[in-house]
Amino acid sequence: MAFNTLIYETKNGIGYITINRPKALNALNVEALTELSEALDMMAEDDNAKVVIITGAGGRAFVAGADISAMQNMTAVEAYDYARLGQTTYNKVQDLPKIVIAAIDGFALGGGCELALACDIRVASAKSQIGIPEVTLGVFPGFAGTQRLPRLVGTGIAKEMLATARKVHADEAKEIGLVNYVVDENPLAKAEELASQICKNSMSAIALGKKAMNEGMEMELKKGIEHEAALFAVAFTTEDQREGMTAFLEKRPANFK
């Protein structure tokens, strides 16, 4: 499938989605969000992609935000529909039954920060800046940033980032838990290293474990623990469980499907 705003490719068990609007610092308009949604649907079904990396083209930005020129004259109804499009698309990132890694090189602002938040793991270059500066435009994050950011870094830091609109540099982002890794120059290489390590493990177990974490976070603790047990039981219906434990007892590497 041909895309206008992104590049879709797979190699060595890794799926790549590259937001490809470098002249606009990869800002997301309706077309880009729609195509991202379609690409995520494809990744969910693509057996050549065990792990997914999302990044931005051009070396200046992951995603610098939403397309302000497209938003300026929106009505309230249009703004609601736009927010729901972004939220629905980013929910697909969160719910993808595969690990999704954000490789951030440069700006990840507004909708870009929110896209990174929806990913499972975030790797940033040292020059990267991350933030939710929407209040400088008279609005606030509408692609679930007000919900995912405080869950990741805590409400105090999240509210400060919202209210001050300041951009958090990569090292501070690492300190507050906003990114997992900071590398000098090439976050894609680190993301690929992590993806390759993940690819050695059971994809079905990872999918079930991710589901347990995502859904359990929305539950009261005891309910979440019960939910974990139910999904743990599901793992025992898979070929990977039989292969993994047999390989362990036979002292050989597992050959997961």
mmCIF file with all atom_site columns, N, CA and C in Angstrom, residues 38-95:
data_model
loop_
_atom_site.group_PDB
_atom_site.id
_atom_site.type_symbol
_atom_site.label_atom_id
_atom_site.label_alt_id
_atom_site.label_comp_id
_atom_site.label_asym_id
_atom_site.label_entity_id
_atom_site.label_seq_id
_atom_site.pdbx_PDB_ins_code
_atom_site.Cartn_x
_atom_site.Cartn_y
_atom_site.Cartn_z
_atom_site.occupancy
_atom_site.B_iso_or_equiv
_atom_site.pdbx_formal_charge
_atom_site.auth_seq_id
_atom_site.auth_comp_id
_atom_site.auth_asym_id
_atom_site.auth_atom_id
_atom_site.pdbx_PDB_model_num
ATOM 1   N N  . GLU A 1 38 ? -4.024  3.432   9.395  1.00 0.00 ? 38 GLU A N  1
ATOM 2   C CA . GLU A 1 38 ? -4.031  2.331   8.433  1.00 0.00 ? 38 GLU A CA 1
ATOM 3   C C  . GLU A 1 38 ? -2.747  1.508   8.535  1.00 0.00 ? 38 GLU A C  1
ATOM 4   N N  . ALA A 1 39 ? -1.614  2.181   8.711  1.00 0.00 ? 39 ALA A N  1
ATOM 5   C CA . ALA A 1 39 ? -0.335  1.480   8.834  1.00 0.00 ? 39 ALA A CA 1
ATOM 6   C C  . ALA A 1 39 ? -0.295  0.611   10.086 1.00 0.00 ? 39 ALA A C  1
ATOM 7   N N  . LEU A 1 40 ? -0.873  1.097   11.173 1.00 0.00 ? 40 LEU A N  1
ATOM 8   C CA . LEU A 1 40 ? -0.909  0.318   12.410 1.00 0.00 ? 40 LEU A CA 1
ATOM 9   C C  . LEU A 1 40 ? -1.781  -0.919  12.242 1.00 0.00 ? 40 LEU A C  1
ATOM 10  N N  . ASP A 1 41 ? -2.889  -0.793  11.515 1.00 0.00 ? 41 ASP A N  1
ATOM 11  C CA . ASP A 1 41 ? -3.721  -1.966  11.226 1.00 0.00 ? 41 ASP A CA 1
ATOM 12  C C  . ASP A 1 41 ? -2.924  -3.006  10.441 1.00 0.00 ? 41 ASP A C  1
ATOM 13  N N  . MET A 1 42 ? -2.124  -2.531  9.496  1.00 0.00 ? 42 MET A N  1
ATOM 14  C CA . MET A 1 42 ? -1.299  -3.442  8.711  1.00 0.00 ? 42 MET A CA 1
ATOM 15  C C  . MET A 1 42 ? -0.233  -4.103  9.571  1.00 0.00 ? 42 MET A C  1
ATOM 16  N N  . MET A 1 43 ? 0.401   -3.330  10.452 1.00 0.00 ? 43 MET A N  1
ATOM 17  C CA . MET A 1 43 ? 1.427   -3.883  11.326 1.00 0.00 ? 43 MET A CA 1
ATOM 18  C C  . MET A 1 43 ? 0.858   -4.958  12.247 1.00 0.00 ? 43 MET A C  1
ATOM 19  N N  . ALA A 1 44 ? -0.359  -4.770  12.682 1.00 0.00 ? 44 ALA A N  1
ATOM 20  C CA . ALA A 1 44 ? -0.984  -5.743  13.578 1.00 0.00 ? 44 ALA A CA 1
ATOM 21  C C  . ALA A 1 44 ? -1.096  -7.111  12.913 1.00 0.00 ? 44 ALA A C  1
ATOM 22  N N  . GLU A 1 45 ? -1.255  -7.115  11.580 1.00 0.00 ? 45 GLU A N  1
ATOM 23  C CA . GLU A 1 45 ? -1.447  -8.362  10.839 1.00 0.00 ? 45 GLU A CA 1
ATOM 24  C C  . GLU A 1 45 ? -0.192  -8.829  10.110 1.00 0.00 ? 45 GLU A C  1
ATOM 25  N N  . ASP A 1 46 ? 0.870   -8.036  10.165 1.00 0.00 ? 46 ASP A N  1
ATOM 26  C CA . ASP A 1 46 ? 2.072   -8.318  9.386  1.00 0.00 ? 46 ASP A CA 1
ATOM 27  C C  . ASP A 1 46 ? 2.977   -9.292  10.143 1.00 0.00 ? 46 ASP A C  1
ATOM 28  N N  . ASP A 1 47 ? 3.054   -10.531 9.674  1.00 0.00 ? 47 ASP A N  1
ATOM 29  C CA . ASP A 1 47 ? 3.877   -11.530 10.341 1.00 0.00 ? 47 ASP A CA 1
ATOM 30  C C  . ASP A 1 47 ? 5.366   -11.249 10.207 1.00 0.00 ? 47 ASP A C  1
ATOM 31  N N  . ASN A 1 48 ? 5.748   -10.349 9.304  1.00 0.00 ? 48 ASN A N  1
ATOM 32  C CA . ASN A 1 48 ? 7.160   -9.990  9.147  1.00 0.00 ? 48 ASN A CA 1
ATOM 33  C C  . ASN A 1 48 ? 7.618   -8.979  10.192 1.00 0.00 ? 48 ASN A C  1
ATOM 34  N N  . ALA A 1 49 ? 6.677   -8.469  10.971 1.00 0.00 ? 49 ALA A N  1
ATOM 35  C CA . ALA A 1 49 ? 6.996   -7.454  11.988 1.00 0.00 ? 49 ALA A CA 1
ATOM 36  C C  . ALA A 1 49 ? 6.677   -7.998  13.367 1.00 0.00 ? 49 ALA A C  1
ATOM 37  N N  . LYS A 1 50 ? 7.700   -8.390  14.098 1.00 0.00 ? 50 LYS A N  1
ATOM 38  C CA . LYS A 1 50 ? 7.510   -8.845  15.473 1.00 0.00 ? 50 LYS A CA 1
ATOM 39  C C  . LYS A 1 50 ? 7.519   -7.672  16.446 1.00 0.00 ? 50 LYS A C  1
ATOM 40  N N  . VAL A 1 51 ? 8.288   -6.652  16.119 1.00 0.00 ? 51 VAL A N  1
ATOM 41  C CA . VAL A 1 51 ? 8.408   -5.430  16.914 1.00 0.00 ? 51 VAL A CA 1
ATOM 42  C C  . VAL A 1 51 ? 8.259   -4.263  15.943 1.00 0.00 ? 51 VAL A C  1
ATOM 43  N N  . VAL A 1 52 ? 7.706   -3.152  16.412 1.00 0.00 ? 52 VAL A N  1
ATOM 44  C CA . VAL A 1 52 ? 7.473   -1.993  15.555 1.00 0.00 ? 52 VAL A CA 1
ATOM 45  C C  . VAL A 1 52 ? 8.260   -0.795  16.081 1.00 0.00 ? 52 VAL A C  1
ATOM 46  N N  . ILE A 1 53 ? 8.931   -0.093  15.186 1.00 0.00 ? 53 ILE A N  1
ATOM 47  C CA . ILE A 1 53 ? 9.623   1.154   15.522 1.00 0.00 ? 53 ILE A CA 1
ATOM 48  C C  . ILE A 1 53 ? 8.936   2.294   14.783 1.00 0.00 ? 53 ILE A C  1
ATOM 49  N N  . ILE A 1 54 ? 8.569   3.337   15.518 1.00 0.00 ? 54 ILE A N  1
ATOM 50  C CA . ILE A 1 54 ? 8.012   4.544   14.916 1.00 0.00 ? 54 ILE A CA 1
ATOM 51  C C  . ILE A 1 54 ? 9.048   5.656   15.041 1.00 0.00 ? 54 ILE A C  1
ATOM 52  N N  . THR A 1 55 ? 9.322   6.330   13.947 1.00 0.00 ? 55 THR A N  1
ATOM 53  C CA . THR A 1 55 ? 10.294  7.418   13.958 1.00 0.00 ? 55 THR A CA 1
ATOM 54  C C  . THR A 1 55 ? 9.863   8.494   12.965 1.00 0.00 ? 55 THR A C  1
ATOM 55  N N  . GLY A 1 56 ? 10.664  9.546   12.878 1.00 0.00 ? 56 GLY A N  1
ATOM 56  C CA . GLY A 1 56 ? 10.357  10.649  11.966 1.00 0.00 ? 56 GLY A CA 1
ATOM 57  C C  . GLY A 1 56 ? 11.488  10.875  10.987 1.00 0.00 ? 56 GLY A C  1
ATOM 58  N N  . ALA A 1 57 ? 11.156  11.316  9.793  1.00 0.00 ? 57 ALA A N  1
ATOM 59  C CA . ALA A 1 57 ? 12.156  11.556  8.758  1.00 0.00 ? 57 ALA A CA 1
ATOM 60  C C  . ALA A 1 57 ? 12.809  12.927  8.926  1.00 0.00 ? 57 ALA A C  1
ATOM 61  N N  . GLY A 1 58 ? 14.028  13.052  8.410  1.00 0.00 ? 58 GLY A N  1
ATOM 62  C CA . GLY A 1 58 ? 14.665  14.363  8.297  1.00 0.00 ? 58 GLY A CA 1
ATOM 63  C C  . GLY A 1 58 ? 15.669  14.727  9.354  1.00 0.00 ? 58 GLY A C  1
ATOM 64  N N  . GLY A 1 59 ? 15.683  14.026  10.497 1.00 0.00 ? 59 GLY A N  1
ATOM 65  C CA . GLY A 1 59 ? 16.678  14.275  11.530 1.00 0.00 ? 59 GLY A CA 1
ATOM 66  C C  . GLY A 1 59 ? 16.451  15.494  12.392 1.00 0.00 ? 59 GLY A C  1
ATOM 67  N N  . ARG A 1 60 ? 15.328  16.209  12.179 1.00 0.00 ? 60 ARG A N  1
ATOM 68  C CA . ARG A 1 60 ? 15.062  17.399  12.992 1.00 0.00 ? 60 ARG A CA 1
ATOM 69  C C  . ARG A 1 60 ? 13.926  17.184  13.987 1.00 0.00 ? 60 ARG A C  1
ATOM 70  N N  . ALA A 1 61 ? 13.046  16.242  13.675 1.00 0.00 ? 61 ALA A N  1
ATOM 71  C CA . ALA A 1 61 ? 11.887  16.034  14.531 1.00 0.00 ? 61 ALA A CA 1
ATOM 72  C C  . ALA A 1 61 ? 11.393  14.607  14.437 1.00 0.00 ? 61 ALA A C  1
ATOM 73  N N  . PHE A 1 62 ? 10.930  14.092  15.556 1.00 0.00 ? 62 PHE A N  1
ATOM 74  C CA . PHE A 1 62 ? 10.131  12.865  15.590 1.00 0.00 ? 62 PHE A CA 1
ATOM 75  C C  . PHE A 1 62 ? 8.774   13.227  14.996 1.00 0.00 ? 62 PHE A C  1
ATOM 76  N N  . VAL A 1 63 ? 8.030   14.008  15.724 1.00 0.00 ? 63 VAL A N  1
ATOM 77  C CA . VAL A 1 63 ? 6.828   14.690  15.243 1.00 0.00 ? 63 VAL A CA 1
ATOM 78  C C  . VAL A 1 63 ? 6.756   15.991  16.024 1.00 0.00 ? 63 VAL A C  1
ATOM 79  N N  . ALA A 1 64 ? 6.759   17.110  15.326 1.00 0.00 ? 64 ALA A N  1
ATOM 80  C CA . ALA A 1 64 ? 6.806   18.408  15.999 1.00 0.00 ? 64 ALA A CA 1
ATOM 81  C C  . ALA A 1 64 ? 5.450   18.848  16.524 1.00 0.00 ? 64 ALA A C  1
ATOM 82  N N  . GLY A 1 65 ? 4.411   18.066  16.259 1.00 0.00 ? 65 GLY A N  1
ATOM 83  C CA . GLY A 1 65 ? 3.092   18.400  16.774 1.00 0.00 ? 65 GLY A CA 1
ATOM 84  C C  . GLY A 1 65 ? 2.020   18.172  15.730 1.00 0.00 ? 65 GLY A C  1
ATOM 85  N N  . ALA A 1 66 ? 0.840   18.661  16.025 1.00 0.00 ? 66 ALA A N  1
ATOM 86  C CA . ALA A 1 66 ? -0.239  18.635  15.044 1.00 0.00 ? 66 ALA A CA 1
ATOM 87  C C  . ALA A 1 66 ? -0.045  19.792  14.064 1.00 0.00 ? 66 ALA A C  1
ATOM 88  N N  . ASP A 1 67 ? -0.736  19.729  12.957 1.00 0.00 ? 67 ASP A N  1
ATOM 89  C CA . ASP A 1 67 ? -0.625  20.751  11.923 1.00 0.00 ? 67 ASP A CA 1
ATOM 90  C C  . ASP A 1 67 ? -1.496  21.950  12.318 1.00 0.00 ? 67 ASP A C  1
ATOM 91  N N  . ILE A 1 68 ? -0.849  23.016  12.811 1.00 0.00 ? 68 ILE A N  1
ATOM 92  C CA . ILE A 1 68 ? -1.581  24.183  13.332 1.00 0.00 ? 68 ILE A CA 1
ATOM 93  C C  . ILE A 1 68 ? -2.373  24.877  12.229 1.00 0.00 ? 68 ILE A C  1
ATOM 94  N N  . SER A 1 69 ? -1.810  24.921  11.027 1.00 0.00 ? 69 SER A N  1
ATOM 95  C CA . SER A 1 69 ? -2.523  25.594  9.937  1.00 0.00 ? 69 SER A CA 1
ATOM 96  C C  . SER A 1 69 ? -3.843  24.902  9.634  1.00 0.00 ? 69 SER A C  1
ATOM 97  N N  . ALA A 1 70 ? -3.879  23.584  9.846  1.00 0.00 ? 70 ALA A N  1
ATOM 98  C CA . ALA A 1 70 ? -5.120  22.848  9.604  1.00 0.00 ? 70 ALA A CA 1
ATOM 99  C C  . ALA A 1 70 ? -6.104  22.992  10.758 1.00 0.00 ? 70 ALA A C  1
ATOM 100 N N  . MET A 1 71 ? -5.608  23.395  11.916 1.00 0.00 ? 71 MET A N  1
ATOM 101 C CA . MET A 1 71 ? -6.448  23.482  13.114 1.00 0.00 ? 71 MET A CA 1
ATOM 102 C C  . MET A 1 71 ? -7.029  24.875  13.341 1.00 0.00 ? 71 MET A C  1
ATOM 103 N N  . GLN A 1 72 ? -6.389  25.864  12.785 1.00 0.00 ? 72 GLN A N  1
ATOM 104 C CA . GLN A 1 72 ? -6.667  27.257  13.162 1.00 0.00 ? 72 GLN A CA 1
ATOM 105 C C  . GLN A 1 72 ? -8.141  27.620  13.097 1.00 0.00 ? 72 GLN A C  1
ATOM 106 N N  . ASN A 1 73 ? -8.830  27.217  12.056 1.00 0.00 ? 73 ASN A N  1
ATOM 107 C CA . ASN A 1 73 ? -10.217 27.639  11.849 1.00 0.00 ? 73 ASN A CA 1
ATOM 108 C C  . ASN A 1 73 ? -11.232 26.529  12.117 1.00 0.00 ? 73 ASN A C  1
ATOM 109 N N  . MET A 1 74 ? -10.824 25.530  12.878 1.00 0.00 ? 74 MET A N  1
ATOM 110 C CA . MET A 1 74 ? -11.750 24.450  13.208 1.00 0.00 ? 74 MET A CA 1
ATOM 111 C C  . MET A 1 74 ? -12.884 24.939  14.106 1.00 0.00 ? 74 MET A C  1
ATOM 112 N N  . THR A 1 75 ? -14.065 24.414  13.888 1.00 0.00 ? 75 THR A N  1
ATOM 113 C CA . THR A 1 75 ? -15.160 24.617  14.832 1.00 0.00 ? 75 THR A CA 1
ATOM 114 C C  . THR A 1 75 ? -14.971 23.658  15.999 1.00 0.00 ? 75 THR A C  1
ATOM 115 N N  . ALA A 1 76 ? -15.751 23.844  17.044 1.00 0.00 ? 76 ALA A N  1
ATOM 116 C CA . ALA A 1 76 ? -15.674 22.955  18.194 1.00 0.00 ? 76 ALA A CA 1
ATOM 117 C C  . ALA A 1 76 ? -15.990 21.512  17.792 1.00 0.00 ? 76 ALA A C  1
ATOM 118 N N  . VAL A 1 77 ? -16.968 21.340  16.915 1.00 0.00 ? 77 VAL A N  1
ATOM 119 C CA . VAL A 1 77 ? -17.327 19.997  16.463 1.00 0.00 ? 77 VAL A CA 1
ATOM 120 C C  . VAL A 1 77 ? -16.178 19.374  15.676 1.00 0.00 ? 77 VAL A C  1
ATOM 121 N N  . GLU A 1 78 ? -15.556 20.157  14.802 1.00 0.00 ? 78 GLU A N  1
ATOM 122 C CA . GLU A 1 78 ? -14.429 19.651  14.030 1.00 0.00 ? 78 GLU A CA 1
ATOM 123 C C  . GLU A 1 78 ? -13.244 19.332  14.944 1.00 0.00 ? 78 GLU A C  1
ATOM 124 N N  . ALA A 1 79 ? -13.036 20.156  15.968 1.00 0.00 ? 79 ALA A N  1
ATOM 125 C CA . ALA A 1 79 ? -11.952 19.913  16.913 1.00 0.00 ? 79 ALA A CA 1
ATOM 126 C C  . ALA A 1 79 ? -12.173 18.617  17.679 1.00 0.00 ? 79 ALA A C  1
ATOM 127 N N  . TYR A 1 80 ? -13.417 18.373  18.062 1.00 0.00 ? 80 TYR A N  1
ATOM 128 C CA . TYR A 1 80 ? -13.743 17.120  18.764 1.00 0.00 ? 80 TYR A CA 1
ATOM 129 C C  . TYR A 1 80 ? -13.435 15.924  17.863 1.00 0.00 ? 80 TYR A C  1
ATOM 130 N N  . ASP A 1 81 ? -13.864 15.989  16.615 1.00 0.00 ? 81 ASP A N  1
ATOM 131 C CA . ASP A 1 81 ? -13.624 14.883  15.681 1.00 0.00 ? 81 ASP A CA 1
ATOM 132 C C  . ASP A 1 81 ? -12.127 14.675  15.455 1.00 0.00 ? 81 ASP A C  1
ATOM 133 N N  . TYR A 1 82 ? -11.379 15.789  15.393 1.00 0.00 ? 82 TYR A N  1
ATOM 134 C CA . TYR A 1 82 ? -9.927  15.706  15.193 1.00 0.00 ? 82 TYR A CA 1
ATOM 135 C C  . TYR A 1 82 ? -9.266  15.054  16.397 1.00 0.00 ? 82 TYR A C  1
ATOM 136 N N  . ALA A 1 83 ? -9.686  15.460  17.601 1.00 0.00 ? 83 ALA A N  1
ATOM 137 C CA . ALA A 1 83 ? -9.139  14.859  18.814 1.00 0.00 ? 83 ALA A CA 1
ATOM 138 C C  . ALA A 1 83 ? -9.440  13.368  18.865 1.00 0.00 ? 83 ALA A C  1
ATOM 139 N N  . ARG A 1 84 ? -10.656 13.002  18.521 1.00 0.00 ? 84 ARG A N  1
ATOM 140 C CA . ARG A 1 84 ? -11.027 11.588  18.560 1.00 0.00 ? 84 ARG A CA 1
ATOM 141 C C  . ARG A 1 84 ? -10.258 10.781  17.517 1.00 0.00 ? 84 ARG A C  1
ATOM 142 N N  . LEU A 1 85 ? -9.964  11.383  16.359 1.00 0.00 ? 85 LEU A N  1
ATOM 143 C CA . LEU A 1 85 ? -9.138  10.700  15.367 1.00 0.00 ? 85 LEU A CA 1
ATOM 144 C C  . LEU A 1 85 ? -7.750  10.431  15.929 1.00 0.00 ? 85 LEU A C  1
ATOM 145 N N  . GLY A 1 86 ? -7.149  11.457  16.535 1.00 0.00 ? 86 GLY A N  1
ATOM 146 C CA . GLY A 1 86 ? -5.828  11.276  17.136 1.00 0.00 ? 86 GLY A CA 1
ATOM 147 C C  . GLY A 1 86 ? -5.846  10.259  18.259 1.00 0.00 ? 86 GLY A C  1
ATOM 148 N N  . GLN A 1 87 ? -6.847  10.333  19.122 1.00 0.00 ? 87 GLN A N  1
ATOM 149 C CA . GLN A 1 87 ? -6.938  9.407   20.243 1.00 0.00 ? 87 GLN A CA 1
ATOM 150 C C  . GLN A 1 87 ? -7.122  7.969   19.763 1.00 0.00 ? 87 GLN A C  1
ATOM 151 N N  . THR A 1 88 ? -8.015  7.782   18.806 1.00 0.00 ? 88 THR A N  1
ATOM 152 C CA . THR A 1 88 ? -8.272  6.434   18.285 1.00 0.00 ? 88 THR A CA 1
ATOM 153 C C  . THR A 1 88 ? -7.021  5.860   17.638 1.00 0.00 ? 88 THR A C  1
ATOM 154 N N  . THR A 1 89 ? -6.309  6.698   16.892 1.00 0.00 ? 89 THR A N  1
ATOM 155 C CA . THR A 1 89 ? -5.078  6.249   16.246 1.00 0.00 ? 89 THR A CA 1
ATOM 156 C C  . THR A 1 89 ? -4.024  5.880   17.277 1.00 0.00 ? 89 THR A C  1
ATOM 157 N N  . TYR A 1 90 ? -3.832  6.730   18.278 1.00 0.00 ? 90 TYR A N  1
ATOM 158 C CA . TYR A 1 90 ? -2.819  6.454   19.293 1.00 0.00 ? 90 TYR A CA 1
ATOM 159 C C  . TYR A 1 90 ? -3.202  5.275   20.168 1.00 0.00 ? 90 TYR A C  1
ATOM 160 N N  . ASN A 1 91 ? -4.493  5.048   20.357 1.00 0.00 ? 91 ASN A N  1
ATOM 161 C CA . ASN A 1 91 ? -4.926  3.849   21.073 1.00 0.00 ? 91 ASN A CA 1
ATOM 162 C C  . ASN A 1 91 ? -4.481  2.588   20.345 1.00 0.00 ? 91 ASN A C  1
ATOM 163 N N  . LYS A 1 92 ? -4.441  2.651   19.016 1.00 0.00 ? 92 LYS A N  1
ATOM 164 C CA . LYS A 1 92 ? -3.968  1.506   18.247 1.00 0.00 ? 92 LYS A CA 1
ATOM 165 C C  . LYS A 1 92 ? -2.497  1.225   18.534 1.00 0.00 ? 92 LYS A C  1
ATOM 166 N N  . VAL A 1 93 ? -1.715  2.282   18.750 1.00 0.00 ? 93 VAL A N  1
ATOM 167 C CA . VAL A 1 93 ? -0.311  2.101   19.140 1.00 0.00 ? 93 VAL A CA 1
ATOM 168 C C  . VAL A 1 93 ? -0.249  1.390   20.482 1.00 0.00 ? 93 VAL A C  1
ATOM 169 N N  . GLN A 1 94 ? -0.988  1.900   21.441 1.00 0.00 ? 94 GLN A N  1
ATOM 170 C CA . GLN A 1 94 ? -0.976  1.328   22.789 1.00 0.00 ? 94 GLN A CA 1
ATOM 171 C C  . GLN A 1 94 ? -1.459  -0.115  22.789 1.00 0.00 ? 94 GLN A C  1
ATOM 172 N N  . ASP A 1 95 ? -2.493  -0.415  22.004 1.00 0.00 ? 95 ASP A N  1
ATOM 173 C CA . ASP A 1 95 ? -3.124  -1.732  22.041 1.00 0.00 ? 95 ASP A CA 1
ATOM 174 C C  . ASP A 1 95 ? -2.537  -2.721  21.041 1.00 0.00 ? 95 ASP A C  1
#
